Coordinates of C-alpha atoms and ligand atoms in Angstrom, one line a residue:
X1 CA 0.0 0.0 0.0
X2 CA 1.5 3.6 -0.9
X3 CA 0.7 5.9 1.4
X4 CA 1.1 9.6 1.2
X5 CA 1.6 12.1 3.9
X6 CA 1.0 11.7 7.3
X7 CA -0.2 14.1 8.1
X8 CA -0.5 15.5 4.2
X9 CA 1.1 19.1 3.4
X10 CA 0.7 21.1 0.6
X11 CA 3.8 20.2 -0.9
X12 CA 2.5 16.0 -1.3
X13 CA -0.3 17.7 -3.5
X14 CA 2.1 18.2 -6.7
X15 CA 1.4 16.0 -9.5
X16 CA 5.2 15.0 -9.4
X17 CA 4.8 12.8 -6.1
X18 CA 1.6 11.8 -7.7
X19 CA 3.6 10.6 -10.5
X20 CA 6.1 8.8 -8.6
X21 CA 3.7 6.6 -6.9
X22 CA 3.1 4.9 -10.4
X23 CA 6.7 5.0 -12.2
X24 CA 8.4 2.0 -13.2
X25 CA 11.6 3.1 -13.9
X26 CA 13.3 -0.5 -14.2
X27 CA 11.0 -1.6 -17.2
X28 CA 8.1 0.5 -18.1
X29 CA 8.4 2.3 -21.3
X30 CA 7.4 5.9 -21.4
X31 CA 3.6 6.2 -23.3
X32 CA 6.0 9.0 -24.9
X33 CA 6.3 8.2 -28.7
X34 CA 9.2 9.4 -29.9
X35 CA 13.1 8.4 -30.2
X36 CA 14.3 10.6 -27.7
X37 CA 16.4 8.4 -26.3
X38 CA 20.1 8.7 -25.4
X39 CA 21.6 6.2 -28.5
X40 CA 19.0 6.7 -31.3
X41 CA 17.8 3.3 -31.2
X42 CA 14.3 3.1 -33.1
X43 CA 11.3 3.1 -30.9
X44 CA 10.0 -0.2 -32.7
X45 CA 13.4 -1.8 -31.7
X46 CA 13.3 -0.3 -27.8
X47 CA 10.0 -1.3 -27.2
X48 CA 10.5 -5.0 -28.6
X49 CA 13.8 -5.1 -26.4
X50 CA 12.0 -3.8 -23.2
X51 CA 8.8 -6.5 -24.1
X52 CA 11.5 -9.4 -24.5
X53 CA 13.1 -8.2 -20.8
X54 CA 10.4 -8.1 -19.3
X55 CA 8.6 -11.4 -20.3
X56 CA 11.5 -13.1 -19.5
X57 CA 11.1 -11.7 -16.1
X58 CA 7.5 -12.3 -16.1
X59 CA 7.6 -15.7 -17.1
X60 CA 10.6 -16.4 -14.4
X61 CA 7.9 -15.1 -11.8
X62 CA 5.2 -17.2 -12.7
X63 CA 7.4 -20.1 -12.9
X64 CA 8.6 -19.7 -9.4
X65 CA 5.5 -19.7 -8.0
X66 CA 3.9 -22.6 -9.8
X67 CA 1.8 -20.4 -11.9
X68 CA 0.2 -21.2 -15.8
X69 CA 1.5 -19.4 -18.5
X70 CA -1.2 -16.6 -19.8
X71 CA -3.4 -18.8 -22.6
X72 CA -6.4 -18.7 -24.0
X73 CA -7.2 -22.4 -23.2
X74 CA -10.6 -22.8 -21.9
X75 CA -8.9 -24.1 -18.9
X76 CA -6.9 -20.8 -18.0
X77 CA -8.0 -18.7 -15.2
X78 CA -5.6 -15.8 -15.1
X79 CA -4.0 -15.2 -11.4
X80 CA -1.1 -12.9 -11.4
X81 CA 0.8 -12.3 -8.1
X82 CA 1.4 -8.9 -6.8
X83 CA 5.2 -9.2 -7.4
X84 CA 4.5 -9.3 -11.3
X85 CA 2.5 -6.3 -11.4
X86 CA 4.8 -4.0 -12.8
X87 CA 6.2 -6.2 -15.4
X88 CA 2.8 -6.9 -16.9
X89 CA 2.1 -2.9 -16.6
X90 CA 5.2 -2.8 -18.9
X91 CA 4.4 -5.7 -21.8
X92 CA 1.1 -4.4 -21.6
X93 CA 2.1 -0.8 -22.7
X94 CA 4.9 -1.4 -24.7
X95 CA 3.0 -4.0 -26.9
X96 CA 0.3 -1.9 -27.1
X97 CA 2.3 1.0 -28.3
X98 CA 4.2 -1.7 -30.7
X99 CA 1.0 -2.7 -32.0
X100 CA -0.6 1.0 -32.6
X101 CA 3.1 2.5 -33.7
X102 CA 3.1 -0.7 -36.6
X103 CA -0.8 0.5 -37.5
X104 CA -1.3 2.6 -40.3
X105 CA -3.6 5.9 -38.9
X106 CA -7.0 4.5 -40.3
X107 CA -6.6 1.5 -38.7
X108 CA -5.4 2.8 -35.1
X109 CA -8.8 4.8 -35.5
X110 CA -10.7 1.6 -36.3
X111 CA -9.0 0.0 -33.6
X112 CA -11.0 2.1 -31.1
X113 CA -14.2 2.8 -33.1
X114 CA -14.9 -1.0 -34.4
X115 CA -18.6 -0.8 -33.2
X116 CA -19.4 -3.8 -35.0
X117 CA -17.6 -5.8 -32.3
X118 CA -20.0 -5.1 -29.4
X119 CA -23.0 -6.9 -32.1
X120 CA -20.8 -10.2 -31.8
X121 CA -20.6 -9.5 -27.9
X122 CA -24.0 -8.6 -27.8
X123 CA -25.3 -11.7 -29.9
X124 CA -22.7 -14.3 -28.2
X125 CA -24.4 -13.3 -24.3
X126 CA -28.2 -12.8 -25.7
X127 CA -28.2 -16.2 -27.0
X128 CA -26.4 -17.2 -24.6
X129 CA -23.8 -19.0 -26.8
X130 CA -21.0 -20.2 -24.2
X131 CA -23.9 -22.1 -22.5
X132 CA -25.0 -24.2 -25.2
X133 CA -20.8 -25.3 -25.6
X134 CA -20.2 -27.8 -22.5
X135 CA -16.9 -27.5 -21.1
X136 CA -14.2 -29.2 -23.2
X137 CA -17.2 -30.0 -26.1
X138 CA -17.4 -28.2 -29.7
X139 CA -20.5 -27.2 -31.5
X140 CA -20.7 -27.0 -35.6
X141 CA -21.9 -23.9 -36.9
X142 CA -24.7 -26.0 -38.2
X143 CA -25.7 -27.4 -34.3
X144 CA -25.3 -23.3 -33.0
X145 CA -28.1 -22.6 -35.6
X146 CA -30.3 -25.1 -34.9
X147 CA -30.4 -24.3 -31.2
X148 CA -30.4 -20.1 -31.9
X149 CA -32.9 -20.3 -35.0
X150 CA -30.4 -18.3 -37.1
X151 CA -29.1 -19.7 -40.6
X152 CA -25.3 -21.4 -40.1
X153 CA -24.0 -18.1 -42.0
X154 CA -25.6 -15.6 -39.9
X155 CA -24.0 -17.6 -36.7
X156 CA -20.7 -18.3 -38.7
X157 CA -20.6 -14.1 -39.6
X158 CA -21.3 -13.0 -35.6
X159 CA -19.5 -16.4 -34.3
X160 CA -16.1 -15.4 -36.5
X161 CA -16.1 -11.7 -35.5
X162 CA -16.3 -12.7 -32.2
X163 CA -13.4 -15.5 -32.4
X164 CA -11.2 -12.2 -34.1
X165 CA -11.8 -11.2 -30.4
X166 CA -10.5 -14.6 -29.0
X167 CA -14.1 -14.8 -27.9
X168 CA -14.2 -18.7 -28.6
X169 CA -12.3 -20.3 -31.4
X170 CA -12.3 -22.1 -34.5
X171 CA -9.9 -25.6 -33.7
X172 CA -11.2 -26.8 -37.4
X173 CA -13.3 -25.6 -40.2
X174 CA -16.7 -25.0 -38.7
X175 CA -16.1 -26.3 -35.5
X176 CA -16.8 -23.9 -32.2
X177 CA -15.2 -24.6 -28.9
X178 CA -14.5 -22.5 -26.0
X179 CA -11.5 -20.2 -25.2
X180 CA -10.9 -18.7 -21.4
X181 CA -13.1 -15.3 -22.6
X182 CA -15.5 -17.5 -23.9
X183 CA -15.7 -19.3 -20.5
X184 CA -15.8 -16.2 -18.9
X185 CA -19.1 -14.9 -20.7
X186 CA -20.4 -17.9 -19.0
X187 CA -20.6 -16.7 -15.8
X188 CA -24.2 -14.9 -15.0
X189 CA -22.8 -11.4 -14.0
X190 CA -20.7 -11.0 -17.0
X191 CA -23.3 -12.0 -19.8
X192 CA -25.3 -9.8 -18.2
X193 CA -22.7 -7.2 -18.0
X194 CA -22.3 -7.9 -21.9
X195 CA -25.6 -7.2 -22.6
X196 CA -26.4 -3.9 -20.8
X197 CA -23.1 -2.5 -22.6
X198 CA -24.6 -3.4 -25.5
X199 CA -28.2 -2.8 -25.3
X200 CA -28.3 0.0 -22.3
X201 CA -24.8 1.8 -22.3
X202 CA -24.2 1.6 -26.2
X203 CA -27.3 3.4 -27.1
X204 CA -27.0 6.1 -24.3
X205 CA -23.1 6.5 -25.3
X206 CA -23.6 7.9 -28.5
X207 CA -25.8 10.5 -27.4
X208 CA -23.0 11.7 -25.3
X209 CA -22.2 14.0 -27.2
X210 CA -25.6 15.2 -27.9
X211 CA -26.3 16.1 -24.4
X212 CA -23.4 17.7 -24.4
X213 CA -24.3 20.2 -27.2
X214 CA -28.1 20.4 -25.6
X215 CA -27.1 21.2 -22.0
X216 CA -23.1 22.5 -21.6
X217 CA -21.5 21.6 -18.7
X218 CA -24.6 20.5 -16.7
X219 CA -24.3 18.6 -13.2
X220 CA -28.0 17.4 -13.7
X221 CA -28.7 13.6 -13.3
X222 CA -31.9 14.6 -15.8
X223 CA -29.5 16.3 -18.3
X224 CA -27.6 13.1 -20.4
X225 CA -26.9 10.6 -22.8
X226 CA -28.7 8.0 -21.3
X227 CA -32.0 10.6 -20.9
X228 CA -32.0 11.0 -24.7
X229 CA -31.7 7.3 -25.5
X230 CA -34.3 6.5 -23.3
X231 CA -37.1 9.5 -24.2
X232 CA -36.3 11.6 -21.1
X233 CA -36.1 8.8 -18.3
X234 CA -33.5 9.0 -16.1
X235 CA -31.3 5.9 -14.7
X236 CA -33.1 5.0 -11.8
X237 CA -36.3 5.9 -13.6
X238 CA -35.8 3.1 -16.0
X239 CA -34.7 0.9 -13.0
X240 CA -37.8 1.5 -11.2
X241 CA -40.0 1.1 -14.4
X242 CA -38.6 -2.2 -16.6
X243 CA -37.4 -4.6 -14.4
X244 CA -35.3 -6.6 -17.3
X245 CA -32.9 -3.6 -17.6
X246 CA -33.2 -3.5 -14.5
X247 CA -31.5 -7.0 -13.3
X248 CA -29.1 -6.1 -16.5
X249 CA -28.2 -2.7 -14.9
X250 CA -27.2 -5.0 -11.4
X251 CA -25.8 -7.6 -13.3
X252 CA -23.2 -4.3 -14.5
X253 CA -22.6 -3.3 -11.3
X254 CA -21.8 -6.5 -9.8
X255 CA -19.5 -7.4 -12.8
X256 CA -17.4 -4.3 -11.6
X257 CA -16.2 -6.1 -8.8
X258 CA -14.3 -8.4 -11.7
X259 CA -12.2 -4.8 -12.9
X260 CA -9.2 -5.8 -11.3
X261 CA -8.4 -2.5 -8.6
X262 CA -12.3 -2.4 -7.9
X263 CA -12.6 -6.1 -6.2
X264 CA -14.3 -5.2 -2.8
X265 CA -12.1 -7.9 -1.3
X266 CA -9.3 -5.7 -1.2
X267 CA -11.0 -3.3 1.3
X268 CA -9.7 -4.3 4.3
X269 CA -6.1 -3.9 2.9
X270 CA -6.3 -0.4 1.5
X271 CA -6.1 1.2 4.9
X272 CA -5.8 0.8 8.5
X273 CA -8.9 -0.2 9.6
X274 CA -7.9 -1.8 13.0
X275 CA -5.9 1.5 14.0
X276 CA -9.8 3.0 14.5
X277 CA -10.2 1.3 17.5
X278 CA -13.8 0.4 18.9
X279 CA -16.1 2.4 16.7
X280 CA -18.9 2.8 14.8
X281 CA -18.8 3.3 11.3
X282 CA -21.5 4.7 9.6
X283 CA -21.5 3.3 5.8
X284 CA -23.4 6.2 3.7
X285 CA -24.4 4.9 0.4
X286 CA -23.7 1.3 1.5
X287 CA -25.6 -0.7 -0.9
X288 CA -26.6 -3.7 0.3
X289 CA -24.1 -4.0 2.9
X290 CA -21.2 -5.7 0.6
X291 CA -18.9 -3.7 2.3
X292 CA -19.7 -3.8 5.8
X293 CA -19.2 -7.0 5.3
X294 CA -15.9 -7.4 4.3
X295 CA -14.7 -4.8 7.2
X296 CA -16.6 -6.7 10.3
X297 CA -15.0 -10.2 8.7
X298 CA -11.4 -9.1 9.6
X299 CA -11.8 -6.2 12.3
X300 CA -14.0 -7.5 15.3
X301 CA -13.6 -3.8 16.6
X302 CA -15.7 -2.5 13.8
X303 CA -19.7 -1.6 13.8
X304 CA -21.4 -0.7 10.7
X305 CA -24.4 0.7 10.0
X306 CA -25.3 1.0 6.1
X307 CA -27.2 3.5 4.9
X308 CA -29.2 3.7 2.0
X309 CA -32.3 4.0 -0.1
X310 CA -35.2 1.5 0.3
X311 CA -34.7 -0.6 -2.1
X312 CA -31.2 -1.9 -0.4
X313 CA -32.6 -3.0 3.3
X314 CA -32.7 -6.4 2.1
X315 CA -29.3 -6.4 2.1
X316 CA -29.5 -8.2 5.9
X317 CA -30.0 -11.7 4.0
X318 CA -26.3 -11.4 2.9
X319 CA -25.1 -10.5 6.4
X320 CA -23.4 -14.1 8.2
X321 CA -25.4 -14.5 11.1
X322 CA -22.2 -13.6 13.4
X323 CA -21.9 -10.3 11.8
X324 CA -25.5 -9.8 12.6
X325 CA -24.7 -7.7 15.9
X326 CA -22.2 -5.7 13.6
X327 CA -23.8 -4.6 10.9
X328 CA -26.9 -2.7 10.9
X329 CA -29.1 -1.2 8.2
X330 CA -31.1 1.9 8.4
X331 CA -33.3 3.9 5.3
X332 CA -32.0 6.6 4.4
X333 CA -31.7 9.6 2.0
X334 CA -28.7 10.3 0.3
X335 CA -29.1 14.1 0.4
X336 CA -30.9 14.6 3.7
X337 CA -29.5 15.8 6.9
X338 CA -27.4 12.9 8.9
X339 CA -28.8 11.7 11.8
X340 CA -26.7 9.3 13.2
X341 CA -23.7 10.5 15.4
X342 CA -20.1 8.4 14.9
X343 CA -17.0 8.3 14.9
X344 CA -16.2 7.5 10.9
X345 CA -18.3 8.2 7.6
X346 CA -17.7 5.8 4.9
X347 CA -18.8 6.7 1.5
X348 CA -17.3 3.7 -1.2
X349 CA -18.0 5.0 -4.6
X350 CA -20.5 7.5 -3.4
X351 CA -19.6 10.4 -4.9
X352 CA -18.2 9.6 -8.5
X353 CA -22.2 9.2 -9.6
X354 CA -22.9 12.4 -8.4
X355 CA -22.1 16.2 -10.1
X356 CA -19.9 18.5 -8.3
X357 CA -23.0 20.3 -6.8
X358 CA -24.8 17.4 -5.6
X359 CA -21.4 16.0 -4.2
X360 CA -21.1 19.3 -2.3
X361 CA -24.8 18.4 -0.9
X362 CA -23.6 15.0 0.4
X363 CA -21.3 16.2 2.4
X364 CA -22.8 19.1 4.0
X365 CA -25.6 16.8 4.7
X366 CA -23.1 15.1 7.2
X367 CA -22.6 18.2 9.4
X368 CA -25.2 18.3 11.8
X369 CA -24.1 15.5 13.4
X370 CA -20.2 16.0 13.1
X371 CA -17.8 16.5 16.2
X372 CA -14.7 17.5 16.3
X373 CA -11.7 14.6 14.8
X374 CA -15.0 12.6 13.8
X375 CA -13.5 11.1 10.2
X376 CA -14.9 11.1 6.8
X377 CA -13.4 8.0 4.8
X378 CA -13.8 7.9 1.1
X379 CA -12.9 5.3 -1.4
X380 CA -13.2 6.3 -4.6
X381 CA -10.9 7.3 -7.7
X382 CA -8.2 9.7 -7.7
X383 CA -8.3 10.4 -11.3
X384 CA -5.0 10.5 -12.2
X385 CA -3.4 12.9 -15.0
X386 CA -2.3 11.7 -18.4
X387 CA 1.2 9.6 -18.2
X388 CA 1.0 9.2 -14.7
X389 CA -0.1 5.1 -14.9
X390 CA 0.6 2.6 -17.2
X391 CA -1.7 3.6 -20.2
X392 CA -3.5 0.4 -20.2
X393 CA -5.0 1.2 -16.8
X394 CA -5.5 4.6 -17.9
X395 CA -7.5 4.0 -20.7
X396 CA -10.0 1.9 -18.3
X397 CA -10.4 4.7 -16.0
X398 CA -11.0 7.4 -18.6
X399 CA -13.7 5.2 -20.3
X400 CA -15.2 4.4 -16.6
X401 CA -15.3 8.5 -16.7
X402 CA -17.4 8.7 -19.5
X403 CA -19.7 5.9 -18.7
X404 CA -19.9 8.4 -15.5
X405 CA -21.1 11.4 -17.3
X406 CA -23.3 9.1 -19.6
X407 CA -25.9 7.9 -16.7
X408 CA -25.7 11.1 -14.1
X409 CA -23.4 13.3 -15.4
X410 CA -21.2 12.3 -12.5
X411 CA -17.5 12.5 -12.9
X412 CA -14.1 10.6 -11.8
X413 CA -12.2 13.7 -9.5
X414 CA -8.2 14.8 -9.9
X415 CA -6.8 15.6 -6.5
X416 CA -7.1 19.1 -7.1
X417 CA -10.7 18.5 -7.6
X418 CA -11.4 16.1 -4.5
X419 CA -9.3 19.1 -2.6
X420 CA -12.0 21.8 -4.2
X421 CA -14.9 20.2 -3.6
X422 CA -14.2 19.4 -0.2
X423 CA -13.6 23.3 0.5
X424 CA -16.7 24.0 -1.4
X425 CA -18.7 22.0 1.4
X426 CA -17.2 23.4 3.8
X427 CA -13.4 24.7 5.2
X428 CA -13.6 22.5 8.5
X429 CA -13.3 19.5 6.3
X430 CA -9.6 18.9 6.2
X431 CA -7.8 16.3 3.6
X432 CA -5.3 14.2 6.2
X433 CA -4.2 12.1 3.8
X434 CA -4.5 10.0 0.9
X435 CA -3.6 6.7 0.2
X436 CA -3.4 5.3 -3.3
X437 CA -3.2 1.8 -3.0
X438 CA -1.1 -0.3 -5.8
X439 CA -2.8 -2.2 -7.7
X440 CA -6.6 -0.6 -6.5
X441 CA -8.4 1.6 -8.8
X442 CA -9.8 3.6 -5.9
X443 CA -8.2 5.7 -3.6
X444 CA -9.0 6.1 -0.2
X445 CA -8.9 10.5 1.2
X446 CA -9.2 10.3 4.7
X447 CA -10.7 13.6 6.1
X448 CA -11.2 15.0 9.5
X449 CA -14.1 17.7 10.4
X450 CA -12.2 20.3 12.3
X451 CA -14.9 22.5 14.5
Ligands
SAM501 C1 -22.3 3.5 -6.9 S1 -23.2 2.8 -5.7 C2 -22.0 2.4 -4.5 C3 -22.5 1.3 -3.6 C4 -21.5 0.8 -2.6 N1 -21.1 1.8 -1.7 C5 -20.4 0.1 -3.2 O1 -19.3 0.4 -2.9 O2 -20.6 -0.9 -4.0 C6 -24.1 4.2 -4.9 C7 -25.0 3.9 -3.8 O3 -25.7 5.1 -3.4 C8 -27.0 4.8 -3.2 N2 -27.8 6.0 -3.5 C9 -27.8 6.7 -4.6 N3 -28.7 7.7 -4.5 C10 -29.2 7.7 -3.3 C11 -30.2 8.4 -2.7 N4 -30.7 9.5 -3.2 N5 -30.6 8.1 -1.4 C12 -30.0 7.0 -0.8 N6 -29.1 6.2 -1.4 C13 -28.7 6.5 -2.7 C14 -27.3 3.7 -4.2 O4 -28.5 3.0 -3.8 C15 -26.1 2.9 -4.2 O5 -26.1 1.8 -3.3

């Protein structure tokens, strides 16, 4: 875990230290394309050198410990070891920039707009093709079509675009077996993941930049892509109203905890939870008390309440019954005035939803309750500025960022930002610190009310 400033002064603020937090000096290749470097050698030749170092390395790793080599066998379940982290950051990046450098400029463009490949996504989960293939089996074209309805060419057209994507595979001529992605796409959350991308987030998405044009710079949850896609309903208006798109909409939440840095698992090790002593956390926004419960597993000093809207005081039936006297749930509005007095505030992806404005709200909604030293916890991204991480992971968090803006107009937050909006509440909330955990896509800003 990488912590900064304890407690923080202005000076851990600058970008620089940021920065430093993510370099990998020993491997990583700079996302800068050019041939700066100190003997001329040719980019093209550079980055294959620093791929072949650091595979080498990789592999080494992996061996040591037992591990499969990366494949696209059915059978292959990817586990990577902490210790490999920064050698995967670095093939991933310098292939990548191989790959796009040896493109011509058409065909880096098509790289990122090929729309067509979310129809082969789309139509491998809504028929539900890597069910119908039993582990280890193969399926004809002609056998897929039978059980879909669909001509063998119509299967064979979306079945091949999708194998381009090593979405299952071809071992011979009309043939269809399973690769590891394939296998994936099995699993309930992520087909249903794959279809609201497709069906829900793809439509909404291209209106983007509609809503843009029609409402500039707005913070309103009514003022988006999604509104125009679907005739002036809002998220949560379309959740309440269709309950299909709803159950896809939680199936593409829940397959967030599959992003590797967003796996709730890791909560307990992104801070120091047992340095809180005997105390009562209230859990604002807590869903349906998925976190709670990974804090009262491994700290018995810990009481959580979760709060949040109606729909989410169910969430007792997922509660073990000896957390039961630990976690507790209680109703409650997001933007109305707190009511319960503790020592901590927890607000896990709370904020990124929301607009600057209705942020601000949030937390001013805490203060009649606050006493002096009480702490505000947040996990959530600390966007960070371009060429600061490996690009790979960047590109993840700046698409995350629009999906953001697409359903609320809510927004991923620089430091600067976080530092802003905090003051915007109110001055007594000070920033302490902030820890940006390796290999965690959220950050954690701890922040004490001063009275
Ligand atoms: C992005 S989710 C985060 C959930 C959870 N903290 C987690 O980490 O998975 C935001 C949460 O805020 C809750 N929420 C949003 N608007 C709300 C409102 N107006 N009143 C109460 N809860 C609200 C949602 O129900 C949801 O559980």
């Amino acid at each position: 875990m990488t912590l900064i400033g304890t407690p923080l002064v202005a000076t851990l603020y600058t970008w620089s230290i940021f920065g430093l937090l993510f370099s990998f000096p020993f491997t990583m290749a700079s996302n800068n394309n050019n041939n700066n470097n100190n003997n001329n050698t040719p980019r093209i030749v550079e980055l294959a050198a620093q791929i072949s170092t650091s595979v080498a390395q990789l592999q080494e790793q992996l061996s040591a410990e037992g591990l499969p080599s990366p494949s696209f066998d059915e059978n292959f379940s990817a586990k990577y070891p902490a210790n490999v982290t920064q050698l995967r950051d670095a093939v991933l990046d310098a292939s990548a920039e191989l790959h796009e450098l040896l493109l011509d400029p058409l065909m880096v463009l098509f790289k990122f707009a090929s729309i067509s490949n979310l129809v082969s996504i789309d139509a491998v989960a809504r028929y539900k093709i890597p069910d119908m293939i039993p582990a280890g089996g193969r399926l004809s074209f002609e056998e897929i079509g039978q059980k879909t309805g669909l001509e063998k060419n119509v299967v064979r057209r979306l079945l091949r675009n999708a194998m381009a994507m090593r979405i299952l595979q071809e071992p011979e001529p009309g043939v269809v077996a399973h690769t590891s992605i394939s296998k994936f796409l099995a699993n309930p959350a992520i087909n249903g993941w794959a279809q609201f991308e497709a069906r829900d987030t793809w439509p909404a998405t291209t209106r983007i930049v509609d809503a843009i044009q029609k409402w500039p710079n707005s913070q309103q949850a009514n003022e988006t892509g999604w509104v125009l896609a679907n005739n002036g309903k809002t998220v949560p208006e379309v959740i309440a109203t269709e309950p299909e798109r709803a159950m896809r909409f939680a199936n593409g939440m829940n397959a967030i905890d599959w992003v590797p840095g967003y796996n709730i698992s890791l909560l307990p090790t992104v801070y120091d939870w047992a340095s809180l002593g005997n105390v009562k956390i209230v859990n604002v926004g807590g869903a349906m008390g998925q976190a709670a419960i990974e804090l009262a597993k491994k700290f018995g000093n810990l009481t959580v309440l979760v709060q949040d809207s109606a729909a989410m005081m169910g969430g007792g039936v997922l509660v073990p019954a000896e957390l039961k006297d630990r976690i507790t749930f209680q109703e409650h509005e997001l933007f109305a005035p707190q009511t319960e007095k503790a020592a901590v505030y927890f607000f896990r992806m709370a904020f990124r939803g929301l607009g600057d404005q209705f942020a601000e709200q949030v937390l001013k909604a805490q203060i009649p309750v606050l006493e002096s030293g009480a702490k505000m916890l947040i996990q959530d991204v600390v966007m960070p500025e371009h060429d600061a991480v490996p690009l790979w992971r960047e590109r993840t968090q700046r698409s995350v960022d629009t999906a953001l803006q697409c359903f609320g107009n809510g927004r991923e937050r620089y430091l600067d930002e976080w530092k802003a909006l905090l003051a915007a509440a109110d001055q007594r909330f000070i920033l302490e610190q902030v820890h940006v955990p390796k290999d965690n896509l959220l950050g954690i800003l701890e922040v004490t009310w001063k009275a």
